[in-house]
mmCIF file of C-alpha atoms in Angstrom:
data_model
loop_
_atom_site.group_PDB
_atom_site.id
_atom_site.type_symbol
_atom_site.label_atom_id
_atom_site.label_comp_id
_atom_site.label_asym_id
_atom_site.label_seq_id
_atom_site.Cartn_x
_atom_site.Cartn_y
_atom_site.Cartn_z
ATOM 1 C CA UNK A 258 135.407 122.227 151.279
ATOM 2 C CA UNK A 259 137.023 122.766 147.931
ATOM 3 C CA UNK A 260 140.880 122.219 148.068
ATOM 4 C CA UNK A 261 142.336 124.556 145.696
ATOM 5 C CA UNK A 262 144.708 127.441 145.977
ATOM 6 C CA UNK A 263 142.590 130.618 143.478
ATOM 7 C CA UNK A 264 144.823 131.456 140.893
ATOM 8 C CA UNK A 265 142.523 134.019 138.527
ATOM 9 C CA UNK A 266 142.914 134.691 134.923
ATOM 10 C CA UNK A 267 144.736 131.349 134.818
ATOM 11 C CA UNK A 268 142.697 128.771 136.733
ATOM 12 C CA UNK A 269 139.585 130.748 135.175
ATOM 13 C CA UNK A 270 140.231 132.006 132.074
ATOM 14 C CA UNK A 271 139.350 135.124 130.769
ATOM 15 C CA UNK A 272 138.145 134.259 127.110
ATOM 16 C CA UNK A 273 136.091 131.891 128.958
ATOM 17 C CA UNK A 274 133.757 134.667 130.536
ATOM 18 C CA UNK A 275 130.328 136.096 129.140
ATOM 19 C CA UNK A 276 131.102 139.688 130.147
ATOM 20 C CA UNK A 277 134.878 139.654 128.450
ATOM 21 C CA UNK A 278 135.619 143.515 129.132
ATOM 22 C CA UNK A 279 134.789 143.358 132.862
ATOM 23 C CA UNK A 280 136.879 140.083 133.438
ATOM 24 C CA UNK A 281 140.030 142.681 131.951
ATOM 25 C CA UNK A 282 139.415 145.360 134.262
ATOM 26 C CA UNK A 283 137.084 144.801 136.669
ATOM 27 C CA UNK A 284 137.891 143.439 140.190
ATOM 28 C CA UNK A 285 137.000 139.725 140.631
ATOM 29 C CA UNK A 286 134.299 138.535 142.382
ATOM 30 C CA UNK A 287 134.555 134.896 143.038
ATOM 31 C CA UNK A 288 131.918 132.820 144.947
ATOM 32 C CA UNK A 289 132.956 129.080 145.559
ATOM 33 C CA UNK A 290 129.816 127.040 146.749
ATOM 34 C CA UNK A 291 130.199 123.590 148.339
ATOM 35 C CA UNK A 292 128.091 121.307 150.575
ATOM 36 C CA UNK A 293 129.634 122.879 153.667
ATOM 37 C CA UNK A 294 130.649 126.449 153.460
ATOM 38 C CA UNK A 295 130.504 129.260 150.332
ATOM 39 C CA UNK A 296 133.463 130.807 150.553
ATOM 40 C CA UNK A 297 133.828 134.375 149.243
ATOM 41 C CA UNK A 298 137.125 135.885 147.629
ATOM 42 C CA UNK A 299 138.226 139.790 146.296
ATOM 43 C CA UNK A 300 140.253 140.237 143.851
ATOM 44 C CA UNK A 301 142.529 143.364 142.390
ATOM 45 C CA UNK A 302 141.987 143.813 138.621
ATOM 46 C CA UNK A 303 145.418 142.540 137.188
ATOM 47 C CA UNK A 304 145.615 144.854 133.843
ATOM 48 C CA UNK A 305 148.174 142.696 132.473
ATOM 49 C CA UNK A 306 148.599 139.250 132.386
ATOM 50 C CA UNK A 307 152.203 139.593 133.708
ATOM 51 C CA UNK A 308 150.919 140.935 137.020
ATOM 52 C CA UNK A 309 149.814 139.004 140.319
ATOM 53 C CA UNK A 310 146.737 139.392 141.373
ATOM 54 C CA UNK A 311 145.955 140.703 144.819
ATOM 55 C CA UNK A 312 143.996 139.083 147.464
ATOM 56 C CA UNK A 313 141.938 141.828 148.892
ATOM 57 C CA UNK A 314 139.216 139.668 151.093
ATOM 58 C CA UNK A 315 138.451 135.625 151.921
ATOM 59 C CA UNK A 316 135.618 135.164 153.705
ATOM 60 C CA UNK A 317 133.714 131.713 154.151
ATOM 61 C CA UNK A 318 130.240 130.490 155.727
ATOM 62 C CA UNK A 319 129.981 127.457 156.865
ATOM 63 C CA UNK A 320 126.934 125.901 155.619
ATOM 64 C CA UNK A 321 124.795 122.731 157.082
ATOM 65 C CA UNK A 322 124.887 120.455 154.088
ATOM 66 C CA UNK A 323 126.856 117.046 153.215
ATOM 67 C CA UNK A 324 128.267 115.183 150.876
ATOM 68 C CA UNK A 325 125.289 112.991 149.552
ATOM 69 C CA UNK A 326 123.517 115.852 148.088
ATOM 70 C CA UNK A 327 122.396 117.041 144.835
ATOM 71 C CA UNK A 328 121.881 120.426 145.840
ATOM 72 C CA UNK A 329 123.279 122.877 147.848
ATOM 73 C CA UNK A 330 121.545 123.524 151.091
ATOM 74 C CA UNK A 331 119.173 126.174 151.477
ATOM 75 C CA UNK A 332 121.054 128.319 153.661
ATOM 76 C CA UNK A 333 123.358 129.053 151.066
ATOM 77 C CA UNK A 334 120.369 131.579 149.449
ATOM 78 C CA UNK A 335 120.693 133.362 153.123
ATOM 79 C CA UNK A 336 124.453 134.019 153.036
ATOM 80 C CA UNK A 337 124.592 134.956 149.345
ATOM 81 C CA UNK A 338 122.030 137.596 150.542
ATOM 82 C CA UNK A 339 124.441 138.807 153.618
ATOM 83 C CA UNK A 340 127.518 139.231 150.352
ATOM 84 C CA UNK A 341 125.798 140.479 147.629
ATOM 85 C CA UNK A 342 123.542 143.181 149.284
ATOM 86 C CA UNK A 343 126.427 145.582 149.994
ATOM 87 C CA UNK A 344 128.021 145.014 146.730
ATOM 88 C CA UNK A 345 124.479 145.622 144.498
ATOM 89 C CA UNK A 346 125.249 147.325 141.087
ATOM 90 C CA UNK A 347 128.789 147.471 141.764
ATOM 91 C CA UNK A 348 131.377 146.980 139.104
ATOM 92 C CA UNK A 349 132.455 143.076 139.758
ATOM 93 C CA UNK A 350 133.345 140.268 137.450
ATOM 94 C CA UNK A 351 131.581 137.831 138.724
ATOM 95 C CA UNK A 352 132.843 133.930 138.658
ATOM 96 C CA UNK A 353 131.147 131.330 141.049
ATOM 97 C CA UNK A 354 132.480 127.750 140.864
ATOM 98 C CA UNK A 355 130.337 124.703 142.217
ATOM 99 C CA UNK A 356 131.338 122.083 143.613
ATOM 100 C CA UNK A 357 132.072 118.721 141.325
ATOM 101 C CA UNK A 358 129.737 117.325 143.902
ATOM 102 C CA UNK A 359 126.988 119.331 141.807
ATOM 103 C CA UNK A 360 128.358 118.624 138.897
ATOM 104 C CA UNK A 361 128.624 115.350 136.678
ATOM 105 C CA UNK A 362 131.683 114.896 133.630
ATOM 106 C CA UNK A 363 131.595 112.047 131.016
ATOM 107 C CA UNK A 364 134.369 111.285 128.273
ATOM 108 C CA UNK A 365 132.083 110.502 125.192
ATOM 109 C CA UNK A 366 134.032 108.487 121.791
ATOM 110 C CA UNK A 367 133.545 110.478 119.097
ATOM 111 C CA UNK A 368 130.558 109.329 116.452
ATOM 112 C CA UNK A 369 131.463 110.659 113.137
ATOM 113 C CA UNK A 370 127.802 110.204 112.064
ATOM 114 C CA UNK A 371 126.415 112.252 114.286
ATOM 115 C CA UNK A 372 126.224 115.692 112.864
ATOM 116 C CA UNK A 373 123.547 117.587 113.769
ATOM 117 C CA UNK A 374 123.106 119.870 116.656
ATOM 118 C CA UNK A 375 120.165 117.788 118.005
ATOM 119 C CA UNK A 376 121.749 114.537 116.836
ATOM 120 C CA UNK A 377 124.580 115.747 118.991
ATOM 121 C CA UNK A 378 122.318 116.284 121.957
ATOM 122 C CA UNK A 379 120.839 113.410 121.874
ATOM 123 C CA UNK A 380 124.156 111.396 122.269
ATOM 124 C CA UNK A 381 125.018 113.702 125.109
ATOM 125 C CA UNK A 382 121.806 113.228 127.086
ATOM 126 C CA UNK A 383 121.859 109.404 126.398
ATOM 127 C CA UNK A 384 125.586 109.290 127.470
ATOM 128 C CA UNK A 385 124.693 110.951 130.898
ATOM 129 C CA UNK A 386 121.487 108.926 131.313
ATOM 130 C CA UNK A 387 123.740 105.638 130.660
ATOM 131 C CA UNK A 388 126.565 107.253 132.897
ATOM 132 C CA UNK A 389 124.302 108.524 135.790
ATOM 133 C CA UNK A 390 120.998 106.888 135.693
ATOM 134 C CA UNK A 391 117.698 108.911 135.877
ATOM 135 C CA UNK A 392 118.770 111.348 139.275
ATOM 136 C CA UNK A 393 115.789 113.648 138.609
ATOM 137 C CA UNK A 394 117.120 116.540 137.625
ATOM 138 C CA UNK A 395 117.486 118.199 133.962
ATOM 139 C CA UNK A 396 120.495 119.454 133.447
ATOM 140 C CA UNK A 397 122.535 121.790 131.451
ATOM 141 C CA UNK A 398 125.043 120.312 129.296
ATOM 142 C CA UNK A 399 128.186 121.779 128.071
ATOM 143 C CA UNK A 400 130.752 119.474 125.376
ATOM 144 C CA UNK A 401 134.542 120.542 124.815
ATOM 145 C CA UNK A 402 135.285 118.302 121.761
ATOM 146 C CA UNK A 403 138.538 118.221 120.712
ATOM 147 C CA UNK A 404 140.506 118.009 117.169
ATOM 148 C CA UNK A 405 138.470 115.759 114.100
ATOM 149 C CA UNK A 406 138.068 112.302 115.590
ATOM 150 C CA UNK A 407 139.016 112.625 119.285
ATOM 151 C CA UNK A 408 137.053 112.043 122.631
ATOM 152 C CA UNK A 409 134.264 114.754 124.207
ATOM 153 C CA UNK A 410 134.215 116.034 127.284
ATOM 154 C CA UNK A 411 130.779 116.224 128.886
ATOM 155 C CA UNK A 412 130.294 118.628 132.299
ATOM 156 C CA UNK A 413 126.587 118.793 132.814
ATOM 157 C CA UNK A 414 125.435 121.424 135.869
ATOM 158 C CA UNK A 415 121.924 121.231 137.185
ATOM 159 C CA UNK A 416 119.155 123.272 135.341
ATOM 160 C CA UNK A 417 117.737 124.857 138.505
ATOM 161 C CA UNK A 418 120.811 125.470 140.257
ATOM 162 C CA UNK A 419 122.347 127.430 137.774
ATOM 163 C CA UNK A 420 118.257 129.674 136.502
ATOM 164 C CA UNK A 421 118.521 130.168 140.606
ATOM 165 C CA UNK A 422 121.757 131.498 141.320
ATOM 166 C CA UNK A 423 121.594 133.501 138.084
ATOM 167 C CA UNK A 424 118.298 135.024 139.375
ATOM 168 C CA UNK A 425 119.910 135.667 142.725
ATOM 169 C CA UNK A 426 123.183 137.556 141.035
ATOM 170 C CA UNK A 427 120.638 139.451 138.501
ATOM 171 C CA UNK A 428 118.609 140.674 141.483
ATOM 172 C CA UNK A 429 121.838 142.505 143.235
ATOM 173 C CA UNK A 430 122.363 143.403 139.411
ATOM 174 C CA UNK A 431 125.453 141.613 139.441
ATOM 175 C CA UNK A 432 125.360 139.172 136.258
ATOM 176 C CA UNK A 433 128.195 136.417 136.159
ATOM 177 C CA UNK A 434 130.743 135.921 133.656
ATOM 178 C CA UNK A 435 131.882 132.084 134.357
ATOM 179 C CA UNK A 436 129.443 129.913 136.087
ATOM 180 C CA UNK A 437 131.954 126.677 135.874
ATOM 181 C CA UNK A 438 132.534 123.406 137.756
ATOM 182 C CA UNK A 439 135.353 123.423 140.357
ATOM 183 C CA UNK A 440 137.784 120.307 138.274
ATOM 184 C CA UNK A 441 137.500 123.273 135.851
ATOM 185 C CA UNK A 442 139.756 125.438 137.604
ATOM 186 C CA UNK A 443 142.035 122.460 137.913
ATOM 187 C CA UNK A 444 142.443 121.643 134.571
ATOM 188 C CA UNK A 445 143.029 124.917 133.550
ATOM 189 C CA UNK A 446 145.541 125.462 135.446
ATOM 190 C CA UNK A 447 147.155 122.075 135.013
ATOM 191 C CA UNK A 448 147.082 122.735 130.936
ATOM 192 C CA UNK A 449 148.860 126.637 131.928
ATOM 193 C CA UNK A 450 151.815 124.525 133.828
ATOM 194 C CA UNK A 451 151.968 121.759 131.054
ATOM 195 C CA UNK A 452 152.468 124.972 128.323
ATOM 196 C CA UNK A 453 154.541 126.924 130.414
ATOM 197 C CA UNK A 454 156.882 124.064 132.034
ATOM 198 C CA UNK A 455 157.211 121.907 128.664
ATOM 199 C CA UNK A 456 155.543 119.287 129.506
ATOM 200 C CA UNK A 457 153.701 117.065 126.763
ATOM 201 C CA UNK A 458 149.932 116.732 127.096
ATOM 202 C CA UNK A 459 149.722 113.961 129.082
ATOM 203 C CA UNK A 460 148.812 113.624 133.058
ATOM 204 C CA UNK A 461 146.446 112.408 135.853
ATOM 205 C CA UNK A 462 144.540 116.270 136.561
ATOM 206 C CA UNK A 463 143.284 116.008 140.533
ATOM 207 C CA UNK A 464 140.927 118.449 142.349
ATOM 208 C CA UNK A 465 140.607 117.761 145.288
ATOM 209 C CA UNK A 466 137.657 118.259 148.216
ATOM 210 C CA UNK A 467 136.952 117.098 151.386
ATOM 211 C CA UNK A 468 134.551 113.952 150.827
ATOM 212 C CA UNK A 469 135.989 113.592 146.645
ATOM 213 C CA UNK A 470 138.630 113.572 144.386
ATOM 214 C CA UNK A 471 137.629 114.024 140.687
ATOM 215 C CA UNK A 472 140.450 112.360 138.444
ATOM 216 C CA UNK A 473 140.850 112.735 134.937
ATOM 217 C CA UNK A 474 143.267 111.453 132.351
ATOM 218 C CA UNK A 475 145.109 113.130 129.195
ATOM 219 C CA UNK A 476 147.132 111.321 127.249
ATOM 220 C CA UNK A 477 148.674 113.035 123.524
ATOM 221 C CA UNK A 478 146.118 115.800 124.602
ATOM 222 C CA UNK A 479 142.659 113.784 124.280
ATOM 223 C CA UNK A 480 140.858 112.883 127.274
ATOM 224 C CA UNK A 481 140.434 109.205 128.027
ATOM 225 C CA UNK A 482 138.297 109.198 130.648
ATOM 226 C CA UNK A 483 136.991 111.095 134.421
ATOM 227 C CA UNK A 484 135.666 109.812 137.567
ATOM 228 C CA UNK A 485 134.921 111.132 140.959
ATOM 229 C CA UNK A 486 136.173 109.351 143.861
ATOM 230 C CA UNK A 487 134.973 109.086 147.162
ATOM 231 C CA UNK A 488 137.738 110.199 150.082
ATOM 232 C CA UNK A 489 138.330 110.816 153.959
ATOM 233 C CA UNK A 490 141.266 112.414 155.354
ATOM 234 C CA UNK A 491 143.539 109.278 153.880
ATOM 235 C CA UNK A 492 142.934 110.710 150.533
ATOM 236 C CA UNK A 493 146.603 110.132 149.428
ATOM 237 C CA UNK A 494 146.596 106.450 150.163
ATOM 238 C CA UNK A 495 143.259 106.393 148.150
ATOM 239 C CA UNK A 496 144.306 107.947 145.309
ATOM 240 C CA UNK A 497 147.745 106.177 144.934
ATOM 241 C CA UNK A 498 145.530 102.628 145.098
ATOM 242 C CA UNK A 499 142.947 103.780 142.725
ATOM 243 C CA UNK A 500 146.382 104.657 140.233
ATOM 244 C CA UNK A 501 147.565 101.750 140.953
ATOM 245 C CA UNK A 502 144.834 99.682 139.567
ATOM 246 C CA UNK A 503 144.462 102.130 136.535
ATOM 247 C CA UNK A 504 148.054 101.483 135.645
ATOM 248 C CA UNK A 505 147.499 97.581 135.708
ATOM 249 C CA UNK A 506 144.608 97.906 133.225
ATOM 250 C CA UNK A 507 145.999 100.504 131.570
ATOM 251 C CA UNK A 508 150.071 99.946 131.262
ATOM 252 C CA UNK A 509 150.634 103.065 128.939
ATOM 253 C CA UNK A 510 149.108 105.610 132.284
ATOM 254 C CA UNK A 511 151.851 103.846 134.006
ATOM 255 C CA UNK A 512 154.492 107.120 133.820
ATOM 256 C CA UNK A 513 151.834 109.818 133.947
ATOM 257 C CA UNK A 514 152.842 112.950 136.276
ATOM 258 C CA UNK A 515 150.250 113.675 138.822
ATOM 259 C CA UNK A 516 149.075 117.316 138.521
ATOM 260 C CA UNK A 517 147.498 118.634 141.804
ATOM 261 C CA UNK A 518 146.819 122.212 143.630
ATOM 262 C CA UNK A 519 148.172 122.902 145.546
ATOM 263 C CA UNK A 520 150.454 119.612 146.487
ATOM 264 C CA UNK A 521 152.567 120.932 149.373
ATOM 265 C CA UNK A 522 149.999 122.807 150.996
ATOM 266 C CA UNK A 523 147.944 119.764 151.148
ATOM 267 C CA UNK A 524 150.162 117.097 151.875
ATOM 268 C CA UNK A 525 150.787 115.713 148.750
ATOM 269 C CA UNK A 526 155.264 115.203 148.910
ATOM 270 C CA UNK A 527 156.820 112.908 146.202
ATOM 271 C CA UNK A 528 157.424 110.615 148.466
ATOM 272 C CA UNK A 529 153.739 110.190 150.333
ATOM 273 C CA UNK A 530 152.645 109.974 146.465
ATOM 274 C CA UNK A 531 155.082 107.311 145.041
ATOM 275 C CA UNK A 532 155.552 106.098 142.893
ATOM 276 C CA UNK A 533 153.570 108.496 141.228
ATOM 277 C CA UNK A 534 155.587 111.776 140.192
ATOM 278 C CA UNK A 535 153.189 114.818 142.056
ATOM 279 C CA UNK A 536 153.144 118.296 139.874
ATOM 280 C CA UNK A 537 152.646 121.350 141.723
ATOM 281 C CA UNK A 538 150.659 123.737 140.555
ATOM 282 C CA UNK A 539 151.452 127.116 141.742
ATOM 283 C CA UNK A 540 149.509 129.797 141.930
ATOM 284 C CA UNK A 541 150.888 133.511 141.295
ATOM 285 C CA UNK A 542 148.590 134.663 143.486
ATOM 286 C CA UNK A 543 150.043 137.637 146.052
ATOM 287 C CA UNK A 544 149.226 137.850 149.593
ATOM 288 C CA UNK A 545 145.800 139.080 151.546
ATOM 289 C CA UNK A 546 145.560 142.623 152.617
ATOM 290 C CA UNK A 547 143.178 141.242 155.401
ATOM 291 C CA UNK A 548 142.913 138.153 157.335
ATOM 292 C CA UNK A 549 140.115 135.495 156.182
ATOM 293 C CA UNK A 550 136.465 135.420 158.206
ATOM 294 C CA UNK A 551 134.235 132.994 159.162
ATOM 295 C CA UNK A 552 130.802 132.819 159.514
ATOM 296 C CA UNK A 553 128.462 130.002 160.265
ATOM 297 C CA UNK A 554 124.788 130.315 158.715
ATOM 298 C CA UNK A 555 121.989 127.784 160.481
#
C-alpha cells in the first residue's frame, strides 16, 4: 500500500499530462496500483492553482499480490472493470500511479560523447541491465536529464503492463493523461515544497510503501542516487540506519533534510528521525465528502 497523501495538481503536474485540457478542467480519477490494493480517488476539478481540491470519494480494493511480484496480480483487471464500467465515456482526467515495486529507477552520469537518440537509448538500456540484470521484462524508459553536464535520472516501467493498462482504459473510453511511478509524486511534492518554503535544492526524497522505501538524494539540483530499501513496520529505524551509513561514506550529505509525505501521520516525528531533519510535505487536499469504502478481490 502506498503511504502518500494525494495532492492533485502538485504531486501529478498538470503540465506532464498527455491530455492537458482535461487536466485543467475535468475532475480527476486517480487509480493507485500496488501489489496489495487498487485505490480509487475521485477529485473535484480545481480551475485555479490556489483552490483546494476536494476529495469526492475514495475506494480501496484489496488484491492478493506480494511484495516480490514483477507485475500486479490478475485480480487487478477484474477490480478495474468494476471501477471503470460505471464511468465509461464520462469526462475524467485519468491518472494512474504504479507502485515503485513495478518500476526501475537509476541515476546515470552525463556522457558528453553521446549525442544521437540511438546512442542515448543504448546507454540507458545498458545502464538498466547493469544495475538490475535481466529480469525478462521489456521496459519503457523515460529520462529526466538535467542541465548540460548533470546526471540523468531514468525511470523504467514494464511495457506489457503499460500496454494492458492503456487497453483497459481505452475499452471504457477513459484514456490516461498520466501514468507514472509512485516516487514521482513524492518528488514533485518535495520540489514544490522547496520552492514555496525557500529551501535550496538539496535533500533526501522518500516515497513510502508498506514493504519498501524509495529514496533519492538531490544535491545542488543534481540527482546523486536513487534506490529501494526493503522495510517492515520498523521502517523509521531502517531509514535512519541507512542514512547514517550514507553520511559516513558521503559526509557532504550529512545535513540534508528528509522530505516525506506525509510525515506526522506516518509517525516520522522530528524526534523519531534524529539526527535528521524531517520536512512534512503538506497536502492541499480538502476533506472527503464521503468515507472510504473497501472491498476484497479474490
